[in-house]
mmCIF file of C-alpha atoms in Angstrom:
data_model
loop_
_atom_site.group_PDB
_atom_site.id
_atom_site.type_symbol
_atom_site.label_atom_id
_atom_site.label_comp_id
_atom_site.label_asym_id
_atom_site.label_seq_id
_atom_site.Cartn_x
_atom_site.Cartn_y
_atom_site.Cartn_z
ATOM 1 C CA MET A 17 -42.245 -16.693 86.171
ATOM 2 C CA ARG A 18 -43.836 -16.787 89.165
ATOM 3 C CA ARG A 19 -47.234 -17.989 90.471
ATOM 4 C CA PHE A 20 -49.688 -15.681 91.199
ATOM 5 C CA ILE A 21 -51.048 -16.292 95.083
ATOM 6 C CA LEU A 22 -54.612 -15.315 95.598
ATOM 7 C CA PRO A 23 -57.408 -16.889 96.772
ATOM 8 C CA VAL A 24 -59.261 -18.848 95.667
ATOM 9 C CA THR A 25 -62.514 -17.354 96.069
ATOM 10 C CA VAL A 26 -61.433 -14.106 94.926
ATOM 11 C CA LEU A 27 -60.948 -15.986 91.220
ATOM 12 C CA ALA A 28 -64.157 -17.905 91.897
ATOM 13 C CA ALA A 29 -65.722 -14.306 92.010
ATOM 14 C CA CYS A 30 -64.139 -12.456 88.697
ATOM 15 C CA PHE A 31 -67.408 -11.684 86.521
ATOM 16 C CA PHE A 32 -67.105 -10.390 83.271
ATOM 17 C CA SER A 33 -69.424 -8.066 80.843
ATOM 18 C CA PRO A 34 -71.723 -10.963 78.402
ATOM 19 C CA GLY A 35 -70.450 -12.467 75.338
ATOM 20 C CA LEU A 36 -66.958 -12.476 77.054
ATOM 21 C CA HIS A 37 -65.414 -14.419 79.298
ATOM 22 C CA ALA A 38 -62.236 -15.473 81.023
ATOM 23 C CA GLN A 39 -61.333 -19.148 81.900
ATOM 24 C CA ALA A 40 -59.264 -19.385 85.091
ATOM 25 C CA PRO A 41 -55.944 -20.389 84.893
ATOM 26 C CA SER A 42 -55.106 -23.807 86.340
ATOM 27 C CA GLU A 43 -51.742 -23.069 87.723
ATOM 28 C CA GLU A 44 -53.297 -20.966 90.353
ATOM 29 C CA THR A 45 -52.495 -21.782 93.597
ATOM 30 C CA PRO A 46 -54.268 -19.995 96.922
ATOM 31 C CA ALA A 47 -52.862 -18.715 99.925
ATOM 32 C CA SER A 48 -53.301 -19.526 103.181
ATOM 33 C CA PRO A 49 -55.699 -16.867 104.498
ATOM 34 C CA ASN A 50 -54.028 -16.218 107.442
ATOM 35 C CA ALA A 51 -50.668 -15.720 105.596
ATOM 36 C CA ALA A 52 -49.321 -12.305 105.544
ATOM 37 C CA LEU A 53 -49.203 -10.833 102.133
ATOM 38 C CA SER A 54 -46.326 -9.263 100.458
ATOM 39 C CA PRO A 55 -47.060 -6.065 98.743
ATOM 40 C CA ARG A 56 -46.563 -7.149 96.003
ATOM 41 C CA GLU A 57 -49.338 -9.777 96.313
ATOM 42 C CA LYS A 58 -51.568 -7.050 97.901
ATOM 43 C CA ASP A 59 -51.582 -5.852 94.912
ATOM 44 C CA GLU A 60 -52.103 -8.624 92.611
ATOM 45 C CA LEU A 61 -55.257 -9.473 95.122
ATOM 46 C CA GLN A 62 -56.764 -5.763 94.813
ATOM 47 C CA ALA A 63 -56.704 -5.706 91.308
ATOM 48 C CA ARG A 64 -58.353 -8.991 90.914
ATOM 49 C CA ILE A 65 -61.170 -7.494 93.764
ATOM 50 C CA PHE A 66 -61.786 -4.282 91.187
ATOM 51 C CA MET A 67 -61.969 -6.820 87.979
ATOM 52 C CA ALA A 68 -64.283 -8.789 90.878
ATOM 53 C CA LYS A 69 -66.502 -5.517 91.614
ATOM 54 C CA LYS A 70 -66.324 -4.330 88.089
ATOM 55 C CA GLN A 71 -64.223 -1.331 88.570
ATOM 56 C CA TYR A 72 -62.545 -1.839 85.710
ATOM 57 C CA PRO A 73 -60.436 1.471 84.884
ATOM 58 C CA ASP A 74 -59.164 0.797 88.861
ATOM 59 C CA ALA A 75 -57.978 -3.277 87.684
ATOM 60 C CA VAL A 76 -56.426 -1.417 84.486
ATOM 61 C CA GLN A 77 -54.155 1.329 87.005
ATOM 62 C CA MET A 78 -53.214 -1.618 89.241
ATOM 63 C CA TYR A 79 -52.733 -3.865 86.673
ATOM 64 C CA SER A 80 -50.727 -0.646 84.715
ATOM 65 C CA LYS A 81 -48.390 -0.344 88.395
ATOM 66 C CA LEU A 82 -47.329 -3.906 88.184
ATOM 67 C CA SER A 83 -46.212 -3.986 84.771
ATOM 68 C CA GLN A 84 -44.114 -1.547 85.192
ATOM 69 C CA GLU A 85 -42.753 -2.122 88.486
ATOM 70 C CA TYR A 86 -42.367 -6.127 86.635
ATOM 71 C CA PRO A 87 -41.810 -5.038 83.598
ATOM 72 C CA LYS A 88 -40.267 -8.701 82.940
ATOM 73 C CA GLU A 89 -43.756 -10.378 83.718
ATOM 74 C CA ALA A 90 -45.605 -10.871 80.730
ATOM 75 C CA ALA A 91 -48.946 -12.028 82.998
ATOM 76 C CA TYR A 92 -49.342 -8.587 84.230
ATOM 77 C CA LEU A 93 -49.260 -7.068 80.781
ATOM 78 C CA ASN A 94 -51.797 -9.691 79.846
ATOM 79 C CA TYR A 95 -54.164 -9.163 83.268
ATOM 80 C CA LEU A 96 -53.963 -5.654 81.655
ATOM 81 C CA GLY A 97 -54.877 -5.750 78.336
ATOM 82 C CA ILE A 98 -57.922 -8.139 79.770
ATOM 83 C CA ALA A 99 -58.858 -5.501 82.092
ATOM 84 C CA GLN A 100 -58.774 -2.794 79.340
ATOM 85 C CA LEU A 101 -60.930 -4.364 77.424
ATOM 86 C CA GLN A 102 -63.716 -5.043 79.618
ATOM 87 C CA ASP A 103 -63.242 -1.388 79.903
ATOM 88 C CA GLY A 104 -63.639 -0.857 76.353
ATOM 89 C CA LYS A 105 -60.479 0.524 75.655
ATOM 90 C CA LEU A 106 -59.684 -2.243 72.271
ATOM 91 C CA ASP A 107 -56.802 -0.354 70.906
ATOM 92 C CA ASP A 108 -54.798 -0.206 74.181
ATOM 93 C CA ALA A 109 -55.822 -3.652 74.832
ATOM 94 C CA ARG A 110 -54.353 -5.124 72.112
ATOM 95 C CA LYS A 111 -51.024 -3.141 72.656
ATOM 96 C CA SER A 112 -51.551 -5.080 76.285
ATOM 97 C CA PHE A 113 -51.593 -8.177 74.538
ATOM 98 C CA ASP A 114 -49.115 -7.325 71.939
ATOM 99 C CA ARG A 115 -46.184 -6.227 74.933
ATOM 100 C CA ALA A 116 -47.088 -9.448 76.977
ATOM 101 C CA ILE A 117 -46.322 -11.707 73.161
ATOM 102 C CA LYS A 118 -42.510 -9.651 72.528
ATOM 103 C CA ILE A 119 -41.664 -10.684 76.534
ATOM 104 C CA ASN A 120 -42.908 -13.934 76.524
ATOM 105 C CA ARG A 121 -43.267 -15.106 73.196
ATOM 106 C CA ARG A 122 -44.180 -18.598 73.961
ATOM 107 C CA PHE A 123 -47.038 -17.024 75.911
ATOM 108 C CA PRO A 124 -50.506 -19.200 74.627
ATOM 109 C CA ASP A 125 -52.974 -16.548 76.491
ATOM 110 C CA ALA A 126 -52.070 -14.111 75.004
ATOM 111 C CA TYR A 127 -51.756 -15.039 71.579
ATOM 112 C CA ASN A 128 -55.167 -15.968 72.181
ATOM 113 C CA ASN A 129 -56.654 -12.752 73.306
ATOM 114 C CA LEU A 130 -54.552 -10.970 70.994
ATOM 115 C CA GLY A 131 -57.166 -12.439 68.633
ATOM 116 C CA ALA A 132 -60.572 -11.912 70.704
ATOM 117 C CA THR A 133 -59.629 -8.058 70.258
ATOM 118 C CA TYR A 134 -59.711 -8.846 66.426
ATOM 119 C CA TYR A 135 -62.815 -10.904 66.970
ATOM 120 C CA ALA A 136 -64.263 -8.035 68.490
ATOM 121 C CA GLU A 137 -63.548 -6.018 65.260
ATOM 122 C CA LYS A 138 -64.852 -8.791 63.174
ATOM 123 C CA GLN A 139 -61.473 -9.234 61.674
ATOM 124 C CA TYR A 140 -62.020 -12.809 61.501
ATOM 125 C CA LYS A 141 -59.204 -14.363 59.776
ATOM 126 C CA LYS A 142 -56.673 -12.198 62.182
ATOM 127 C CA ALA A 143 -58.091 -13.617 64.917
ATOM 128 C CA ILE A 144 -58.135 -16.879 63.404
ATOM 129 C CA SER A 145 -54.469 -16.658 62.993
ATOM 130 C CA GLN A 146 -54.083 -15.839 66.592
ATOM 131 C CA TYR A 147 -56.084 -18.562 68.169
ATOM 132 C CA GLN A 148 -54.317 -20.721 66.155
ATOM 133 C CA ARG A 149 -50.616 -19.674 67.840
ATOM 134 C CA SER A 150 -52.185 -19.999 70.923
ATOM 135 C CA LEU A 151 -53.401 -23.685 70.410
ATOM 136 C CA SER A 152 -49.800 -24.409 69.067
ATOM 137 C CA LEU A 153 -48.287 -24.114 72.173
ATOM 138 C CA LYS A 154 -51.290 -24.981 74.499
ATOM 139 C CA PRO A 155 -53.668 -27.781 72.509
ATOM 140 C CA ASP A 156 -55.788 -29.352 75.387
ATOM 141 C CA VAL A 157 -58.014 -25.388 75.942
ATOM 142 C CA ALA A 158 -61.898 -26.401 75.129
ATOM 143 C CA SER A 159 -62.508 -22.771 75.334
ATOM 144 C CA ILE A 160 -59.221 -21.976 72.365
ATOM 145 C CA TYR A 161 -60.873 -24.217 70.354
ATOM 146 C CA THR A 162 -64.613 -22.626 70.763
ATOM 147 C CA ASN A 163 -62.672 -19.329 70.126
ATOM 148 C CA VAL A 164 -61.564 -20.972 66.403
ATOM 149 C CA GLY A 165 -65.019 -22.356 65.732
ATOM 150 C CA TYR A 166 -66.987 -19.473 66.386
ATOM 151 C CA ALA A 167 -63.859 -17.247 64.109
ATOM 152 C CA TYR A 168 -64.413 -19.944 61.433
ATOM 153 C CA PHE A 169 -68.546 -19.797 62.335
ATOM 154 C CA ALA A 170 -68.165 -15.779 61.498
ATOM 155 C CA GLU A 171 -66.707 -16.497 58.246
ATOM 156 C CA LYS A 172 -69.051 -19.083 57.010
ATOM 157 C CA GLN A 173 -67.191 -22.019 56.950
ATOM 158 C CA LEU A 174 -69.009 -24.352 59.413
ATOM 159 C CA PRO A 175 -67.047 -27.882 58.151
ATOM 160 C CA LYS A 176 -64.337 -25.819 60.286
ATOM 161 C CA ALA A 177 -66.017 -24.771 62.562
ATOM 162 C CA MET A 178 -67.418 -27.734 63.276
ATOM 163 C CA GLU A 179 -64.315 -29.227 63.621
ATOM 164 C CA ALA A 180 -63.538 -26.856 66.332
ATOM 165 C CA PHE A 181 -66.329 -27.399 68.271
ATOM 166 C CA HIS A 182 -65.805 -30.368 68.046
ATOM 167 C CA LYS A 183 -62.520 -31.015 69.250
ATOM 168 C CA ALA A 184 -63.878 -28.524 72.372
ATOM 169 C CA LEU A 185 -66.197 -30.470 73.428
ATOM 170 C CA ALA A 186 -63.673 -33.611 73.481
ATOM 171 C CA ILE A 187 -61.937 -31.765 75.958
ATOM 172 C CA ASP A 188 -64.735 -30.563 77.548
ATOM 173 C CA PRO A 189 -68.340 -31.360 77.462
ATOM 174 C CA HIS A 190 -68.795 -28.211 79.727
ATOM 175 C CA VAL A 191 -67.157 -25.754 77.958
ATOM 176 C CA PHE A 192 -70.315 -23.920 76.313
ATOM 177 C CA GLU A 193 -71.875 -23.865 80.014
ATOM 178 C CA GLU A 194 -71.596 -20.777 81.017
ATOM 179 C CA THR A 195 -69.278 -21.268 84.071
ATOM 180 C CA GLY A 196 -68.306 -16.993 85.680
ATOM 181 C CA ARG A 197 -64.523 -17.897 85.785
ATOM 182 C CA ALA A 198 -62.190 -15.386 85.392
ATOM 183 C CA GLY A 199 -59.271 -15.941 84.280
ATOM 184 C CA SER A 200 -56.686 -15.207 81.662
ATOM 185 C CA ILE A 201 -57.769 -16.812 78.729
ATOM 186 C CA LEU A 202 -60.853 -14.791 76.997
ATOM 187 C CA SER A 203 -63.194 -16.443 75.351
ATOM 188 C CA TYR A 204 -65.716 -14.347 73.051
ATOM 189 C CA ARG A 205 -69.933 -16.120 73.025
ATOM 190 C CA SER A 206 -71.496 -13.779 70.556
ATOM 191 C CA VAL A 207 -72.727 -14.871 67.047
ATOM 192 C CA ALA A 208 -75.265 -13.850 64.747
ATOM 193 C CA ASP A 209 -76.767 -16.322 64.002
ATOM 194 C CA ARG A 210 -77.685 -18.484 67.214
ATOM 195 C CA GLY A 211 -80.012 -20.669 65.592
ATOM 196 C CA LEU A 212 -77.801 -22.337 62.797
ATOM 197 C CA PHE A 213 -74.951 -22.211 65.965
ATOM 198 C CA ASN A 214 -77.460 -24.156 68.206
ATOM 199 C CA PHE A 215 -78.104 -26.562 65.428
ATOM 200 C CA MET A 216 -74.527 -26.976 64.825
ATOM 201 C CA LEU A 217 -74.018 -28.393 68.136
ATOM 202 C CA ALA A 218 -76.869 -30.528 68.458
ATOM 203 C CA LYS A 219 -74.903 -32.040 65.085
ATOM 204 C CA ASN A 220 -71.606 -32.110 67.253
ATOM 205 C CA PHE A 221 -73.792 -34.423 70.096
ATOM 206 C CA ALA A 222 -75.694 -36.578 67.961
ATOM 207 C CA GLN A 223 -72.113 -37.495 66.029
ATOM 208 C CA ASP A 224 -70.932 -38.565 69.622
ATOM 209 C CA GLY A 225 -74.374 -40.969 69.929
ATOM 210 C CA ASP A 226 -75.123 -37.982 72.819
ATOM 211 C CA ALA A 227 -79.331 -37.882 72.531
ATOM 212 C CA ALA A 228 -79.511 -35.621 75.995
ATOM 213 C CA ASN A 229 -77.520 -33.194 74.735
ATOM 214 C CA CYS A 230 -78.722 -33.055 71.067
ATOM 215 C CA ILE A 231 -82.174 -32.411 71.910
ATOM 216 C CA ILE A 232 -81.269 -29.273 74.231
ATOM 217 C CA TYR A 233 -79.405 -27.823 71.343
ATOM 218 C CA LEU A 234 -82.195 -28.818 69.094
ATOM 219 C CA ARG A 235 -84.632 -27.290 71.049
ATOM 220 C CA ARG A 236 -82.529 -23.745 71.374
ATOM 221 C CA ALA A 237 -82.548 -23.947 67.991
ATOM 222 C CA ALA A 238 -85.803 -23.576 67.320
ATOM 223 C CA ASP A 239 -86.404 -21.190 70.471
ATOM 224 C CA GLU A 240 -83.727 -18.992 68.584
ATOM 225 C CA GLY A 241 -86.057 -19.064 65.344
ATOM 226 C CA TYR A 242 -83.460 -21.742 63.135
ATOM 227 C CA LYS A 243 -86.483 -23.125 60.759
ATOM 228 C CA GLU A 244 -84.174 -25.858 59.606
ATOM 229 C CA VAL A 245 -84.662 -27.882 62.817
ATOM 230 C CA GLY A 246 -86.694 -30.494 60.933
ATOM 231 C CA LYS A 247 -83.998 -31.389 57.980
ATOM 232 C CA ALA A 248 -82.272 -33.516 61.589
ATOM 233 C CA ARG A 249 -84.093 -36.171 60.269
ATOM 234 C CA THR A 250 -82.004 -36.526 56.729
ATOM 235 C CA ASP A 251 -79.051 -35.323 58.188
ATOM 236 C CA PRO A 252 -76.611 -37.969 58.304
ATOM 237 C CA ALA A 253 -74.683 -36.572 61.265
ATOM 238 C CA PHE A 254 -77.884 -37.093 63.582
ATOM 239 C CA ALA A 255 -77.783 -41.015 62.450
ATOM 240 C CA LYS A 256 -77.064 -42.435 66.158
ATOM 241 C CA VAL A 257 -79.831 -40.212 67.956
ATOM 242 C CA ILE A 258 -83.035 -40.052 65.070
ATOM 243 C CA ASP A 259 -84.265 -43.645 66.420
ATOM 244 C CA ASP A 260 -84.520 -42.552 70.229
ATOM 245 C CA PRO A 261 -87.897 -41.334 71.202
ATOM 246 C CA ASP A 262 -86.867 -38.323 72.996
ATOM 247 C CA VAL A 263 -85.301 -37.499 70.263
ATOM 248 C CA LYS A 264 -88.667 -38.221 67.898
ATOM 249 C CA LYS A 265 -91.105 -36.877 70.310
ATOM 250 C CA LEU A 266 -88.760 -33.252 70.208
ATOM 251 C CA LEU A 267 -89.032 -33.764 66.305
ATOM 252 C CA ASP A 268 -92.413 -34.081 66.351
ATOM 253 C CA GLU A 269 -93.381 -30.719 68.784
ATOM 254 C CA ILE A 270 -91.027 -28.400 66.959
ATOM 255 C CA ALA A 271 -90.656 -29.274 63.290
ATOM 256 C CA PRO A 272 -93.860 -31.704 62.688
ATOM 257 C CA LYS A 273 -93.777 -33.617 59.336
ATOM 258 C CA THR A 274 -95.953 -31.815 57.153
ATOM 259 C CA THR A 275 -98.129 -34.056 55.277
ATOM 260 C CA PRO A 276 -98.955 -33.155 51.252
ATOM 261 C CA PRO A 277 -102.688 -32.000 50.387
ATOM 262 C CA PRO A 278 -105.017 -34.589 48.440
ATOM 263 C CA PRO A 279 -104.980 -34.351 45.443
ATOM 264 C CA ALA A 280 -108.043 -32.803 43.431
ATOM 265 C CA PRO A 281 -110.258 -34.794 41.821
ATOM 266 C CA HIS A 282 -110.261 -35.049 38.562
ATOM 267 C CA SER A 283 -113.795 -33.304 37.249
#
């Protein structure tokens, strides 16, 4: 498969809707600013510009054109599906990702993105299946592990969600930060219980002895209304950081210990 030749600045400028993100593929090769672009490269560039401007119907039209002109290029169908998903056309997006997979059965990005369509429909088991297929082909991408974690979290399989998040953080400690990058791998970041989710992330960082990030996510958990932040004092997962002065200070602030009332005097 040929590499897209697009300016890096265009890639960095592509933003997606809240909760839905795409990771920039590392294999992108920047073109010289003065290099003459072929008609195909101009169409690729125009499609990315449409995505950057959130002109999704125009992006859909351009990627449709490219996929028709180059029917053996699974990547165009993958980008078409991303544009369709951003435009709210979930069924069309799924069909595009399916077509991309039929062209290239070893295309991890398309499996992941097909999983994202199922996640959007709350078909979490199907989403997990597709994400796992993607990971079997591309096991070193943190955002795919976060996708698996979100799906397990939605299924209330918290130990499996924590395991997936832990693997993601081991690959990229900054994976949960908003990057605003665009590319070929979609990542949904929408969860129903943000408080519990942030507490779980705090627990992940605590297990690694990372008190600073643990504090960040404990505070976020409290800010999101999670009522059991104080359990960090007795949860074994927090053992490595519980004696940290800043962790203690935060817990005393957001989850102060309650003192039992004195016993009533005997009459």
